[in-house]
Amino acid sequence: MASKKSPTLQPTVALCYVRQSYTRDADDRNSPERQRNNIQVLCERNGWQTEWYEDAQGHKSGRHENNRPGWLALKNRLDDPDVVAVVANDLSRLHRKGWRVGDLVEHLDRKNISLVLAAPGREIDTKSPTGRLFIMFAAIIDEYYAEDISQRAKDSILYRKRQGKVVGLPPFGTTRNEAGYLIPSTEGAWWLHGGQFIAGEPYQRPSEGAIWRSYYDCALYMLTLFAQGDIGLEKISYRLNIEGWPFRDRNGQPRPVTREDIRRVVSNWPEYGGVVIGTRGKDRPAYENNDVNEIHFNIERAVFPVDLLRDVASVRQERSVRPVDQSLKREAVDYPLSVITYCAHCEARALAQNNPKLRTVLSGKTDDQRLRRYVHKPGVKCGCSNRSVRCDLLEEDFGRLIKLLDIDPNSRDLLLELAIQTNDIGDTNDIDVEEQKQEAIALCQRRIDATVTLYSEGRIDYSEYRRRIDQNEREMAHWQSRTTETEKAALELALCIEAVKQLAMLWDISSDTDRKGMARNLFEYLIYDLDTRRIVAFRLKAWAERFLVVRAALYEADFEAENKTSPVVQGEGNDMPPRGFEPLFWP
């Protein structure tokens, strides 16, 4: 009777990478689609399972790595034993630096992973000297091509600037004519009574009572208010939001005005006057212009009245302060909840309009009295009366939340049981997986022993000996790291329970730096109501979501045991979780 054998683990996953240097709009995606098609055909021909990684949104240069999250995620998978190949359409999709390509080839060779190109006529063998020579030669050509394109682009930019043409995205409220010069924009948006903006044409009213707002008129209004010199950027943004003026984002969609939008428009006063300066508006200090009257505007190319722009430059210069080096370094202050805390009123608007971009983060700020506060994003009018909260109040509320999430050590077994019931895990399949795991490990060990015997008898050489040993050791490591669903649930819950316990125990006594690390490690975000001064919703990290579900089930079990039918009100010293215990989920 033949003995039962466990199947040998064979790597079958192909890491497929797609990159496009720059995507200008939604229609400029032919190249990524062509890459995916070529890669898919090759993987199907080899019987590989595809795992996709893509960098095709915005500017994704092959000369660098930090701006390519898809590629960085792919690199993290190269050490896994199930990876058989890295597939790209051509070599330039991976890198446009020769030394990076060489480093990648060496790393893949050590891991016994193939590098495969899917474009027709680009097939290579990285194991042979000829294939390596071709790769390095192609990498040099790709690097030269990138450098040549960069020099050509810089020369083109300088040439256009010498002609008085603005390079890049046109300033707000303007567009380009056929010759490439700025002209007033005819675009705009409809302002609805609910405070929502809808892009459209002025002759197509979306609903009764909607008001048309032109982007050009909005920019003119911003410059006019600023030139008066009696109100600042933040108050101007509040006024425009109340009156329903829209701002156009980089994707062409309307949204409410913020303080930074006013700053952008004001900083572009030279371009509005037909003057093209070599630096960007945000990099030009206002105190550089000593005499505003000596500025020579191009009246024929000016988009707004020259006198208005001169007044804007004068007011901007009067408000500027030249920095003075006093040899004093301001002490950096950590705000533990600044990055993960969002305004509840902005969150409600974002959910109502299905637009996550309307969410705003509460940032940390220290005022003149050295009072630390979490403040709302300036210039955004969302309906909240209070614009800030003291740090100690918000952090104290957060401390109560984590203490409510913490559980008694005696309830850990019950929590695991609830996890098994909630997720329907821990069935008989776990027993089969454990038996398969032990059989596979034993088989690998027997193979290693047999390989040692063959090598000692001289039946195989050293290279074959090392290949067999490495293959079986990788397979053993794979099976040893494989756990059942019950073990996974227990491990995840144990980690989360310990994290919550440590956070609850150390929150009141830790430094702000330690608080920041602990809070951001466990929480995805918090939703805070500045008017009612309380946390109204939150969401844990993905690895801790199971804990949140079973923690709620544990509360229900406690209520049933105590014959309670409904929870008491939040925040009055009771043992109930705060309102918002069931977190908000964005798609």
CSV table of C-alpha atoms in Angstrom, one decimal, residues 100-513:
chain,number,residue,atom,x,y,z
A,100,ARG,CA,19.7,49.7,-9.5
A,101,VAL,CA,19.2,47.1,-12.3
A,102,GLY,CA,22.4,45.4,-11.4
A,103,ASP,CA,21.5,45.3,-7.7
A,104,LEU,CA,18.1,43.9,-8.6
A,105,VAL,CA,19.5,41.1,-10.8
A,106,GLU,CA,22.0,40.1,-8.1
A,107,HIS,CA,19.2,40.0,-5.4
A,108,LEU,CA,16.9,37.9,-7.6
A,109,ASP,CA,19.7,35.5,-8.4
A,110,ARG,CA,20.4,34.9,-4.7
A,111,LYS,CA,16.7,34.2,-4.1
A,112,ASN,CA,16.5,31.9,-7.2
A,113,ILE,CA,13.8,34.2,-8.7
A,114,SER,CA,13.5,34.8,-12.5
A,115,LEU,CA,13.4,38.2,-14.1
A,116,VAL,CA,11.1,38.0,-17.1
A,117,LEU,CA,10.2,40.7,-19.7
A,118,ALA,CA,6.8,40.4,-21.4
A,119,ALA,CA,7.1,42.7,-24.4
A,120,PRO,CA,7.5,40.8,-27.7
A,121,GLY,CA,11.2,40.4,-28.6
A,122,ARG,CA,12.5,41.3,-25.1
A,123,GLU,CA,12.9,37.8,-23.7
A,124,ILE,CA,16.1,37.3,-21.7
A,125,ASP,CA,17.8,34.7,-19.6
A,126,THR,CA,19.3,36.3,-16.5
A,127,LYS,CA,21.2,33.1,-15.6
A,128,SER,CA,23.5,33.2,-18.7
A,129,PRO,CA,26.4,35.6,-19.1
A,130,THR,CA,24.9,36.8,-22.4
A,131,GLY,CA,21.6,37.6,-20.8
A,132,ARG,CA,23.3,39.6,-18.0
A,133,LEU,CA,25.4,41.5,-20.6
A,134,PHE,CA,22.2,42.4,-22.5
A,135,ILE,CA,20.5,43.6,-19.3
A,136,MET,CA,23.3,45.8,-18.3
A,137,PHE,CA,23.7,47.3,-21.8
A,138,ALA,CA,19.9,47.9,-21.9
A,139,ALA,CA,20.0,49.5,-18.5
A,140,ILE,CA,22.8,51.9,-19.6
A,141,ILE,CA,20.7,52.9,-22.7
A,142,ASP,CA,17.6,53.4,-20.5
A,143,GLU,CA,19.5,55.6,-18.1
A,144,TYR,CA,21.0,57.7,-20.9
A,145,TYR,CA,17.5,58.0,-22.4
A,146,ALA,CA,16.1,59.3,-19.1
A,147,GLU,CA,18.9,61.8,-18.7
A,148,ASP,CA,18.5,63.0,-22.3
A,149,ILE,CA,14.8,63.5,-21.9
A,150,SER,CA,15.4,65.5,-18.7
A,151,GLN,CA,17.8,67.8,-20.4
A,152,ARG,CA,15.4,68.4,-23.3
A,153,ALA,CA,12.6,69.1,-20.9
A,154,LYS,CA,14.6,71.6,-19.0
A,155,ASP,CA,15.7,73.4,-22.2
A,156,SER,CA,12.1,73.5,-23.4
A,157,ILE,CA,11.0,75.0,-20.0
A,158,LEU,CA,13.6,77.8,-20.2
A,159,TYR,CA,12.7,78.5,-23.8
A,160,ARG,CA,9.0,78.9,-22.9
A,161,LYS,CA,9.8,81.1,-19.9
A,162,ARG,CA,11.9,83.4,-22.1
A,163,GLN,CA,8.9,83.8,-24.3
A,164,GLY,CA,6.8,84.9,-21.3
A,165,LYS,CA,4.8,81.6,-21.1
A,166,VAL,CA,3.9,80.0,-17.8
A,167,VAL,CA,5.0,76.4,-17.4
A,168,GLY,CA,3.0,73.8,-15.6
A,169,LEU,CA,-0.6,74.0,-14.3
A,170,PRO,CA,-2.1,77.4,-15.2
A,171,PRO,CA,-2.8,79.7,-12.2
A,172,PHE,CA,-6.3,79.5,-10.8
A,173,GLY,CA,-8.9,81.3,-12.9
A,174,THR,CA,-6.8,81.2,-16.1
A,175,THR,CA,-6.2,78.9,-19.0
A,176,ARG,CA,-3.9,79.0,-22.1
A,177,ASN,CA,-4.7,80.1,-25.6
A,178,GLU,CA,-3.4,78.4,-28.7
A,179,ALA,CA,-0.2,80.4,-28.5
A,180,GLY,CA,0.4,79.2,-24.9
A,181,TYR,CA,-0.2,82.5,-23.1
A,182,LEU,CA,-2.6,82.9,-20.1
A,183,ILE,CA,-6.2,84.1,-20.7
A,184,PRO,CA,-9.2,84.3,-18.4
A,185,SER,CA,-10.9,80.9,-17.9
A,186,THR,CA,-14.5,80.4,-18.8
A,187,GLU,CA,-14.9,77.4,-16.4
A,188,GLY,CA,-16.7,77.5,-13.2
A,189,ALA,CA,-19.1,75.6,-10.9
A,190,TRP,CA,-22.7,75.6,-9.6
A,191,TRP,CA,-23.2,76.3,-5.9
A,192,LEU,CA,-26.2,74.4,-4.5
A,193,HIS,CA,-28.1,75.4,-1.3
A,194,GLY,CA,-26.7,72.5,0.6
A,195,GLY,CA,-23.1,73.9,0.2
A,196,GLN,CA,-22.1,71.4,-2.5
A,197,PHE,CA,-20.4,72.4,-5.7
A,198,ILE,CA,-21.1,70.8,-9.1
A,199,ALA,CA,-19.0,71.3,-12.2
A,200,GLY,CA,-20.9,72.3,-15.3
A,201,GLU,CA,-21.7,74.9,-17.9
A,202,PRO,CA,-23.3,78.3,-17.0
A,203,TYR,CA,-26.3,77.6,-19.3
A,204,GLN,CA,-27.1,74.2,-17.7
A,205,ARG,CA,-28.6,74.8,-14.3
A,206,PRO,CA,-28.5,71.5,-12.3
A,207,SER,CA,-31.4,72.4,-9.9
A,208,GLU,CA,-33.6,75.3,-9.0
A,209,GLY,CA,-31.9,78.0,-7.0
A,210,ALA,CA,-28.3,76.9,-8.0
A,211,ILE,CA,-25.9,79.8,-8.4
A,212,TRP,CA,-23.2,79.9,-11.1
A,213,ARG,CA,-19.7,80.9,-9.9
A,214,SER,CA,-16.8,81.5,-12.4
A,215,TYR,CA,-13.3,80.6,-11.4
A,216,TYR,CA,-12.0,83.8,-13.0
A,217,ASP,CA,-14.4,85.9,-11.0
A,218,CYS,CA,-13.4,84.0,-7.9
A,219,ALA,CA,-9.7,84.7,-8.4
A,220,LEU,CA,-10.5,88.4,-9.1
A,221,TYR,CA,-12.6,88.6,-5.9
A,222,MET,CA,-9.7,87.1,-3.9
A,223,LEU,CA,-7.2,89.6,-5.2
A,224,THR,CA,-9.6,92.5,-4.6
A,225,LEU,CA,-10.2,91.6,-1.0
A,226,PHE,CA,-6.5,91.1,-0.4
A,227,ALA,CA,-5.6,94.4,-2.0
A,228,GLN,CA,-7.9,96.2,0.4
A,229,GLY,CA,-5.4,95.3,3.2
A,230,ASP,CA,-7.8,95.1,6.1
A,231,ILE,CA,-8.5,91.3,6.3
A,232,GLY,CA,-6.1,88.4,6.2
A,233,LEU,CA,-6.0,85.2,4.2
A,234,GLU,CA,-8.0,83.1,6.7
A,235,LYS,CA,-10.9,85.6,6.9
A,236,ILE,CA,-11.0,85.9,3.1
A,237,SER,CA,-11.4,82.1,2.8
A,238,TYR,CA,-14.2,82.2,5.4
A,239,ARG,CA,-16.0,85.0,3.5
A,240,LEU,CA,-15.7,83.1,0.2
A,241,ASN,CA,-17.0,79.9,1.7
A,242,ILE,CA,-20.0,81.7,3.2
A,243,GLU,CA,-20.8,83.4,-0.2
A,244,GLY,CA,-20.4,80.1,-2.1
A,245,TRP,CA,-17.3,80.7,-4.2
A,246,PRO,CA,-15.6,77.5,-5.5
A,247,PHE,CA,-11.9,76.6,-6.0
A,248,ARG,CA,-10.7,74.3,-8.8
A,249,ASP,CA,-8.4,71.5,-7.6
A,250,ARG,CA,-5.6,69.9,-9.7
A,251,ASN,CA,-8.0,67.3,-11.1
A,252,GLY,CA,-10.5,70.0,-12.4
A,253,GLN,CA,-13.1,69.4,-9.7
A,254,PRO,CA,-14.7,72.2,-7.6
A,255,ARG,CA,-14.3,72.3,-3.9
A,256,PRO,CA,-14.5,74.9,-1.0
A,257,VAL,CA,-11.8,77.5,-0.7
A,258,THR,CA,-9.1,77.2,2.0
A,259,ARG,CA,-6.5,79.6,3.4
A,260,GLU,CA,-3.8,77.9,1.3
A,261,ASP,CA,-5.8,78.5,-1.9
A,262,ILE,CA,-5.9,82.3,-1.1
A,263,ARG,CA,-2.1,82.2,-0.6
A,264,ARG,CA,-1.6,80.4,-4.0
A,265,VAL,CA,-3.6,83.0,-5.8
A,266,VAL,CA,-1.9,85.9,-4.1
A,267,SER,CA,1.6,84.5,-4.7
A,268,ASN,CA,0.9,84.2,-8.5
A,269,TRP,CA,0.4,88.0,-8.9
A,270,PRO,CA,3.4,88.2,-11.3
A,271,GLU,CA,2.0,85.5,-13.7
A,272,TYR,CA,-1.4,87.2,-13.6
A,273,GLY,CA,0.4,90.4,-14.9
A,274,GLY,CA,2.2,88.7,-17.7
A,275,VAL,CA,5.5,88.4,-15.9
A,276,VAL,CA,7.2,85.0,-15.8
A,277,ILE,CA,9.8,84.5,-13.0
A,278,GLY,CA,12.1,81.6,-12.8
A,279,THR,CA,10.9,80.3,-9.4
A,280,ARG,CA,7.5,79.1,-8.2
A,281,GLY,CA,5.1,81.3,-6.3
A,282,LYS,CA,5.5,79.4,-3.0
A,283,ASP,CA,9.3,79.8,-3.2
A,284,ARG,CA,9.3,83.6,-3.7
A,285,PRO,CA,9.5,85.6,-0.5
A,286,ALA,CA,7.4,88.8,-0.5
A,287,TYR,CA,10.3,90.9,0.8
A,288,GLU,CA,12.3,90.4,-2.3
A,289,ASN,CA,10.5,93.1,-4.2
A,290,ASN,CA,12.0,96.3,-2.7
A,291,ASP,CA,10.1,98.7,-5.0
A,292,VAL,CA,6.7,97.6,-6.3
A,293,ASN,CA,6.5,100.6,-8.6
A,294,GLU,CA,9.5,99.4,-10.6
A,295,ILE,CA,7.8,96.1,-11.6
A,296,HIS,CA,7.3,96.1,-15.3
A,297,PHE,CA,4.0,94.2,-16.1
A,298,ASN,CA,3.2,93.1,-19.6
A,299,ILE,CA,-0.1,94.9,-20.1
A,300,GLU,CA,-0.9,93.0,-23.3
A,301,ARG,CA,-0.5,89.6,-21.5
A,302,ALA,CA,-2.0,90.7,-18.1
A,303,VAL,CA,-5.1,88.7,-17.1
A,304,PHE,CA,-6.2,91.0,-14.3
A,305,PRO,CA,-5.9,94.8,-14.0
A,306,VAL,CA,-2.3,95.9,-13.5
A,307,ASP,CA,-3.2,98.4,-10.8
A,308,LEU,CA,-4.9,95.7,-8.8
A,309,LEU,CA,-1.9,93.4,-9.1
A,310,ARG,CA,0.4,96.2,-8.0
A,311,ASP,CA,-1.7,96.8,-4.9
A,312,VAL,CA,-1.6,93.1,-4.2
A,313,ALA,CA,2.2,93.1,-4.4
A,314,SER,CA,2.4,96.1,-2.2
A,315,VAL,CA,0.1,94.7,0.6
A,316,ARG,CA,1.9,91.4,0.4
A,317,GLN,CA,5.2,93.1,0.9
A,318,GLU,CA,3.9,95.2,3.8
A,319,ARG,CA,2.7,92.1,5.6
A,320,SER,CA,6.0,90.2,5.1
A,321,VAL,CA,8.7,90.0,7.7
A,322,ARG,CA,12.3,89.3,6.7
A,323,PRO,CA,13.5,86.4,8.9
A,324,VAL,CA,16.3,87.2,11.3
A,325,ASP,CA,18.7,84.5,12.5
A,326,GLN,CA,18.7,84.8,16.3
A,327,SER,CA,20.7,81.6,16.7
A,328,LEU,CA,17.7,80.1,18.6
A,329,LYS,CA,16.2,76.8,17.7
A,330,ARG,CA,12.6,76.4,18.7
A,331,GLU,CA,11.9,73.2,20.6
A,332,ALA,CA,9.9,70.7,18.6
A,333,VAL,CA,6.6,69.6,20.3
A,334,ASP,CA,4.9,66.3,19.6
A,335,TYR,CA,1.1,66.1,19.4
A,336,PRO,CA,0.1,62.5,19.9
A,337,LEU,CA,-3.3,62.6,18.1
A,338,SER,CA,-2.6,65.3,15.5
A,339,VAL,CA,-2.4,63.1,12.4
A,340,ILE,CA,-5.2,60.6,13.2
A,341,THR,CA,-7.9,63.0,14.5
A,342,TYR,CA,-10.5,64.3,12.1
A,343,CYS,CA,-13.3,66.9,12.6
A,344,ALA,CA,-16.7,65.4,13.0
A,345,HIS,CA,-18.5,68.2,11.1
A,346,CYS,CA,-16.2,67.8,8.1
A,347,GLU,CA,-16.6,64.0,8.3
A,348,ALA,CA,-20.4,64.4,8.1
A,349,ARG,CA,-20.1,66.6,5.0
A,350,ALA,CA,-17.7,64.2,3.4
A,351,LEU,CA,-20.1,61.3,4.0
A,352,ALA,CA,-23.1,63.3,2.8
A,353,GLN,CA,-21.3,64.3,-0.4
A,354,ASN,CA,-19.4,61.0,-0.8
A,355,ASN,CA,-16.1,62.9,-1.1
A,356,PRO,CA,-13.3,61.8,1.3
A,357,LYS,CA,-11.3,64.9,0.3
A,358,LEU,CA,-13.6,67.0,2.5
A,359,ARG,CA,-12.2,65.4,5.6
A,360,THR,CA,-9.9,67.7,7.7
A,361,VAL,CA,-7.3,66.7,10.3
A,362,LEU,CA,-6.9,68.5,13.6
A,363,SER,CA,-3.3,69.7,13.8
A,364,GLY,CA,-1.3,70.7,16.9
A,365,LYS,CA,-0.5,74.3,17.7
A,366,THR,CA,1.1,76.2,20.6
A,367,ASP,CA,-0.2,79.8,21.1
A,368,ASP,CA,1.6,82.7,22.7
A,369,GLN,CA,0.7,81.6,26.2
A,370,ARG,CA,2.4,78.3,25.5
A,371,LEU,CA,-1.0,76.6,25.6
A,372,ARG,CA,-1.1,73.5,23.4
A,373,ARG,CA,-4.2,72.9,21.4
A,374,TYR,CA,-5.5,70.8,18.5
A,375,VAL,CA,-6.9,73.3,15.9
A,376,HIS,CA,-9.1,72.9,12.9
A,377,LYS,CA,-7.8,73.5,9.4
A,378,PRO,CA,-7.9,77.3,8.8
A,379,GLY,CA,-10.1,78.7,6.2
A,380,VAL,CA,-12.6,75.8,6.1
A,381,LYS,CA,-16.1,76.5,7.2
A,382,CYS,CA,-17.9,73.2,8.1
A,383,GLY,CA,-20.5,74.3,10.7
A,384,CYS,CA,-18.6,73.8,13.9
A,385,SER,CA,-18.7,76.8,16.4
A,386,ASN,CA,-15.4,75.9,18.1
A,387,ARG,CA,-12.2,75.8,16.1
A,388,SER,CA,-9.9,74.2,18.6
A,389,VAL,CA,-9.7,72.1,21.8
A,390,ARG,CA,-7.0,72.0,24.5
A,391,CYS,CA,-4.7,69.0,24.1
A,392,ASP,CA,-5.2,67.8,27.7
A,393,LEU,CA,-9.0,67.6,27.1
A,394,LEU,CA,-8.8,65.5,23.9
A,395,GLU,CA,-6.0,63.3,25.2
A,396,GLU,CA,-8.0,62.7,28.4
A,397,ASP,CA,-11.0,61.7,26.4
A,398,PHE,CA,-8.8,59.3,24.3
A,399,GLY,CA,-7.4,57.8,27.6
A,400,ARG,CA,-11.0,57.0,28.7
A,401,LEU,CA,-11.6,55.3,25.4
A,402,ILE,CA,-8.6,53.0,25.5
A,403,LYS,CA,-9.4,52.1,29.1
A,404,LEU,CA,-12.9,51.1,28.0
A,405,LEU,CA,-11.4,48.9,25.2
A,406,ASP,CA,-9.1,47.2,27.7
A,407,ILE,CA,-10.4,43.9,29.1
A,408,ASP,CA,-9.9,41.9,32.3
A,409,PRO,CA,-7.3,39.1,31.9
A,410,ASN,CA,-9.9,36.6,33.1
A,411,SER,CA,-12.0,37.4,30.1
A,412,ARG,CA,-9.4,36.5,27.5
A,413,ASP,CA,-10.6,32.9,27.1
A,414,LEU,CA,-14.1,34.1,26.7
A,415,LEU,CA,-12.9,36.6,24.1
A,416,LEU,CA,-11.3,33.9,22.0
A,417,GLU,CA,-14.4,31.7,22.2
A,418,LEU,CA,-16.5,34.7,21.0
A,419,ALA,CA,-14.0,35.1,18.1
A,420,ILE,CA,-14.4,31.5,17.1
A,421,GLN,CA,-18.2,31.8,17.2
A,422,THR,CA,-18.3,35.2,15.4
A,423,ASN,CA,-15.9,34.1,12.6
A,424,ASP,CA,-16.9,30.4,12.4
A,425,ILE,CA,-13.3,29.3,12.7
A,426,GLY,CA,-11.8,26.4,14.4
A,427,ASP,CA,-13.5,23.6,12.5
A,428,THR,CA,-12.2,20.1,11.6
A,429,ASN,CA,-10.2,21.6,8.7
A,430,ASP,CA,-7.6,22.8,11.3
A,431,ILE,CA,-6.9,19.2,12.2
A,432,ASP,CA,-6.3,18.2,8.6
A,433,VAL,CA,-4.0,21.2,8.1
A,434,GLU,CA,-2.0,20.3,11.2
A,435,GLU,CA,-1.5,16.7,10.0
A,436,GLN,CA,-0.5,17.9,6.5
A,437,LYS,CA,2.0,20.3,8.1
A,438,GLN,CA,3.7,17.6,10.2
A,439,GLU,CA,3.9,15.2,7.3
A,440,ALA,CA,5.4,17.8,5.0
A,441,ILE,CA,8.0,18.8,7.6
A,442,ALA,CA,8.9,15.2,8.2
A,443,LEU,CA,9.2,14.6,4.5
A,444,CYS,CA,11.6,17.6,4.1
A,445,GLN,CA,13.7,16.3,6.9
A,446,ARG,CA,14.0,12.9,5.3
A,447,ARG,CA,15.0,14.6,2.0
A,448,ILE,CA,17.8,16.6,3.8
A,449,ASP,CA,19.1,13.4,5.4
A,450,ALA,CA,19.1,11.6,2.1
A,451,THR,CA,20.9,14.5,0.5
A,452,VAL,CA,23.6,14.4,3.2
A,453,THR,CA,24.1,10.7,2.5
A,454,LEU,CA,24.3,11.1,-1.2
A,455,TYR,CA,26.9,13.9,-0.8
A,456,SER,CA,29.0,11.9,1.7
A,457,GLU,CA,29.0,9.0,-0.8
A,458,GLY,CA,30.1,11.3,-3.6
A,459,ARG,CA,27.0,10.7,-5.8
A,460,ILE,CA,26.3,14.4,-6.1
A,461,ASP,CA,28.5,17.5,-6.3
A,462,TYR,CA,28.5,20.4,-3.8
A,463,SER,CA,26.4,22.7,-5.9
A,464,GLU,CA,23.6,20.1,-6.2
A,465,TYR,CA,24.0,19.4,-2.5
A,466,ARG,CA,23.5,23.1,-1.6
A,467,ARG,CA,20.6,23.5,-4.0
A,468,ARG,CA,18.7,20.5,-2.5
A,469,ILE,CA,19.4,21.6,1.1
A,470,ASP,CA,18.3,25.2,0.5
A,471,GLN,CA,15.1,24.1,-1.3
A,472,ASN,CA,14.1,21.8,1.5
A,473,GLU,CA,15.0,24.3,4.2
A,474,ARG,CA,12.8,26.9,2.6
A,475,GLU,CA,9.9,24.5,2.3
A,476,MET,CA,10.3,23.5,6.0
A,477,ALA,CA,10.3,27.2,7.0
A,478,HIS,CA,7.1,27.7,5.0
A,479,TRP,CA,5.3,24.8,6.6
A,480,GLN,CA,6.6,25.8,10.1
A,481,SER,CA,5.3,29.3,9.7
A,482,ARG,CA,1.9,28.1,8.5
A,483,THR,CA,-0.8,28.2,11.2
A,484,THR,CA,-4.4,27.2,11.5
A,485,GLU,CA,-7.2,29.7,11.5
A,486,THR,CA,-7.7,29.2,15.2
A,487,GLU,CA,-4.0,29.9,15.9
A,488,LYS,CA,-4.1,33.0,13.7
A,489,ALA,CA,-7.2,34.3,15.5
A,490,ALA,CA,-5.6,33.6,18.9
A,491,LEU,CA,-2.3,35.3,17.8
A,492,GLU,CA,-4.0,38.4,16.4
A,493,LEU,CA,-6.2,38.7,19.4
A,494,ALA,CA,-3.3,38.2,21.8
A,495,LEU,CA,-1.3,40.9,20.0
A,496,CYS,CA,-4.2,43.4,20.0
A,497,ILE,CA,-5.2,42.7,23.6
A,498,GLU,CA,-1.6,43.3,24.7
A,499,ALA,CA,-1.4,46.5,22.6
A,500,VAL,CA,-4.6,47.8,24.1
A,501,LYS,CA,-3.4,46.8,27.6
A,502,GLN,CA,0.0,48.6,27.2
A,503,LEU,CA,-1.7,51.7,25.8
A,504,ALA,CA,-4.2,51.9,28.6
A,505,MET,CA,-1.5,51.3,31.2
A,506,LEU,CA,1.1,53.7,29.8
A,507,TRP,CA,-1.0,56.5,28.3
A,508,ASP,CA,-1.1,58.7,31.4
A,509,ILE,CA,2.6,58.4,32.3
A,510,SER,CA,4.3,58.3,28.8
A,511,SER,CA,5.9,61.1,27.0
A,512,ASP,CA,4.2,62.7,24.0
A,513,THR,CA,6.6,61.0,21.6
